Amino acid sequence: MQSYSLIAPAKINLYLEIIGDRPDGFHELVMIMQSVSLADRIELQASDTQKIQISCDHPQVPTDKTNLAYRAAQLMGDTFPQMYANYGGVKITIEKNIPVAAGLAGGSGNAAAVLVGINLLWKLGLTQPELQDLAGELGSDIPFCVSGGTAIATGRGEQLDDLQPLSNMWVVLAKYDQISVSTPWAYQTYRQQYRDTYVSDTPGVKSRTEKVSSGALVKAIAHHHHVEIGKSIHNDLEKIVFPAYPLVAELKAAFAAQDVLGTMMSGSGPTVFALCESEAQAIAVQQQVRTQIPDPQLKFWVTKFTKKGIQVK
Ligand code: C5P
């Protein structure tokens, strides 16, 4: 039976601004997304069972229809029923290396890998933009996971414009095992607290987006100016997550006290990352924060920016 092995990198947000409400109930966002080398490995195998089967080595990952990777396979089956009938079912094996429910798009990346893999398995010949259109139906950050690299994401997060790709910055990621933040909760709470700041008319949304596109962070990325990148990162959801999860706020403060380019929560959290110039600096920062917060539930990863999205191995 034909099979494919795919690498699905995690992402961090270098920027997340909530602009306003959308008619579909989601939020109008401007984000800058960055892929990192920490990645899951997805094995896709054709099976003659006419079923979608998932297995994963991580106990917290569901193996039923609630897994985005399952829904990605189902979407491909529904969109291309003839191919589903011809090729049969698909066995999806997930090797989890990205922390779960962490704000690092681990689940989204797995779904992106399934779309890319089934495109190959069923010889569909879909282009990357076509795969990204399908990805957008499943979740707001899945289109980015398909292409990866460094990109500005607008709309729900599904409209992408590539930026000058960055690759030689190092990242320390830190997450408490026992803390997980619900993304819908974070956005709903933001809406409750900041609705009066929302812009929802098209020209207003456009001008906020343009401000970010011509702003300090995009300029710093274009010039590979690491110090400026570190100074310009921003995430609106910190205002919601930090008061509710003080340990996450303290974790960011611990990173900020180190020799780092910048530190921030990724997505809706609870992962906090710190940007560093070198691997040695990243390892030193990790050791310092580990010593300062000697909680065995606090886990660390040292990784690096990557230019790549889903890769076939
Ligand atoms: O698209 P995704 O499933 O990743 O979104 C998860 C949740 O995050 C949504 O159900 C919604 O509550 C919130 N969200 C939002 N606006 C966006 C993206 C996500 O309100 N643009």
PDB file of C-alpha atoms and ligand atoms in Angstrom, residues 20-22 24-29 31 68 71 108 136 138-142 155-158 183-185 187-188 191, ligand 1:
ATOM      1  CA  GLY A  20     -13.083  43.838  14.876  1.00  0.00           C
ATOM      2  CA  ASP A  21     -16.051  41.542  14.456  1.00  0.00           C
ATOM      3  CA  ARG A  22     -16.899  39.741  11.260  1.00  0.00           C
ATOM      4  CA  ASP A  24     -19.479  35.121  10.357  1.00  0.00           C
ATOM      5  CA  GLY A  25     -18.982  35.506  14.132  1.00  0.00           C
ATOM      6  CA  PHE A  26     -15.195  35.325  13.906  1.00  0.00           C
ATOM      7  CA  HIS A  27     -12.782  38.205  14.362  1.00  0.00           C
ATOM      8  CA  GLU A  28     -11.053  40.312  11.784  1.00  0.00           C
ATOM      9  CA  LEU A  29      -7.337  39.847  12.561  1.00  0.00           C
ATOM     10  CA  MET A  31      -1.285  38.403  12.398  1.00  0.00           C
ATOM     11  CA  LEU A  68      -8.677  18.131  12.935  1.00  0.00           C
ATOM     12  CA  ARG A  71     -11.771  16.229   9.630  1.00  0.00           C
ATOM     13  CA  SER A 108      -3.798  22.697  12.522  1.00  0.00           C
ATOM     14  CA  GLY A 136      -9.559  27.542   5.232  1.00  0.00           C
ATOM     15  CA  LEU A 138     -11.321  23.585   8.444  1.00  0.00           C
ATOM     16  CA  GLY A 139      -9.670  26.307  10.528  1.00  0.00           C
ATOM     17  CA  SER A 140      -8.293  29.822  10.356  1.00  0.00           C
ATOM     18  CA  ASP A 141      -4.582  29.019  10.631  1.00  0.00           C
ATOM     19  CA  ILE A 142      -4.497  25.796   8.577  1.00  0.00           C
ATOM     20  CA  GLY A 155      -9.298  38.179   7.451  1.00  0.00           C
ATOM     21  CA  ARG A 156     -10.002  35.273   9.802  1.00  0.00           C
ATOM     22  CA  GLY A 157      -6.297  34.471   9.500  1.00  0.00           C
ATOM     23  CA  GLU A 158      -6.731  32.515   6.293  1.00  0.00           C
ATOM     24  CA  THR A 183      -9.222  29.772  22.079  1.00  0.00           C
ATOM     25  CA  PRO A 184     -12.990  30.527  21.782  1.00  0.00           C
ATOM     26  CA  TRP A 185     -12.955  31.651  25.442  1.00  0.00           C
ATOM     27  CA  TYR A 187     -11.686  35.639  21.808  1.00  0.00           C
ATOM     28  CA  GLN A 188     -15.110  35.853  23.499  1.00  0.00           C
ATOM     29  CA  ARG A 191     -14.973  40.806  22.705  1.00  0.00           C
TER      30      ARG A 191
HETATM   31  O1  C5P B   1     -10.586  28.837  13.126  1.00  0.00           O
HETATM   32  P1  C5P B   1     -10.282  28.149  14.422  1.00  0.00           P
HETATM   33  O2  C5P B   1     -11.068  26.885  14.579  1.00  0.00           O
HETATM   34  O3  C5P B   1      -8.842  27.952  14.655  1.00  0.00           O
HETATM   35  O4  C5P B   1     -10.778  29.150  15.559  1.00  0.00           O
HETATM   36  C1  C5P B   1     -10.951  28.741  16.887  1.00  0.00           C
HETATM   37  C2  C5P B   1     -11.815  29.764  17.621  1.00  0.00           C
HETATM   38  O5  C5P B   1     -11.113  30.995  17.740  1.00  0.00           O
HETATM   39  C3  C5P B   1     -13.100  30.137  16.885  1.00  0.00           C
HETATM   40  O6  C5P B   1     -14.120  29.251  17.242  1.00  0.00           O
HETATM   41  C4  C5P B   1     -13.361  31.538  17.409  1.00  0.00           C
HETATM   42  O7  C5P B   1     -13.954  31.496  18.688  1.00  0.00           O
HETATM   43  C5  C5P B   1     -11.968  32.106  17.583  1.00  0.00           C
HETATM   44  N1  C5P B   1     -11.527  32.900  16.417  1.00  0.00           N
HETATM   45  C6  C5P B   1     -12.069  34.145  16.163  1.00  0.00           C
HETATM   46  N2  C5P B   1     -11.653  34.851  15.073  1.00  0.00           N
HETATM   47  C7  C5P B   1     -10.718  34.362  14.248  1.00  0.00           C
HETATM   48  C8  C5P B   1     -10.129  33.095  14.485  1.00  0.00           C
HETATM   49  C9  C5P B   1     -10.559  32.389  15.595  1.00  0.00           C
HETATM   50  O8  C5P B   1     -12.920  34.628  16.911  1.00  0.00           O
HETATM   51  N3  C5P B   1     -10.340  35.076  13.192  1.00  0.00           N
END
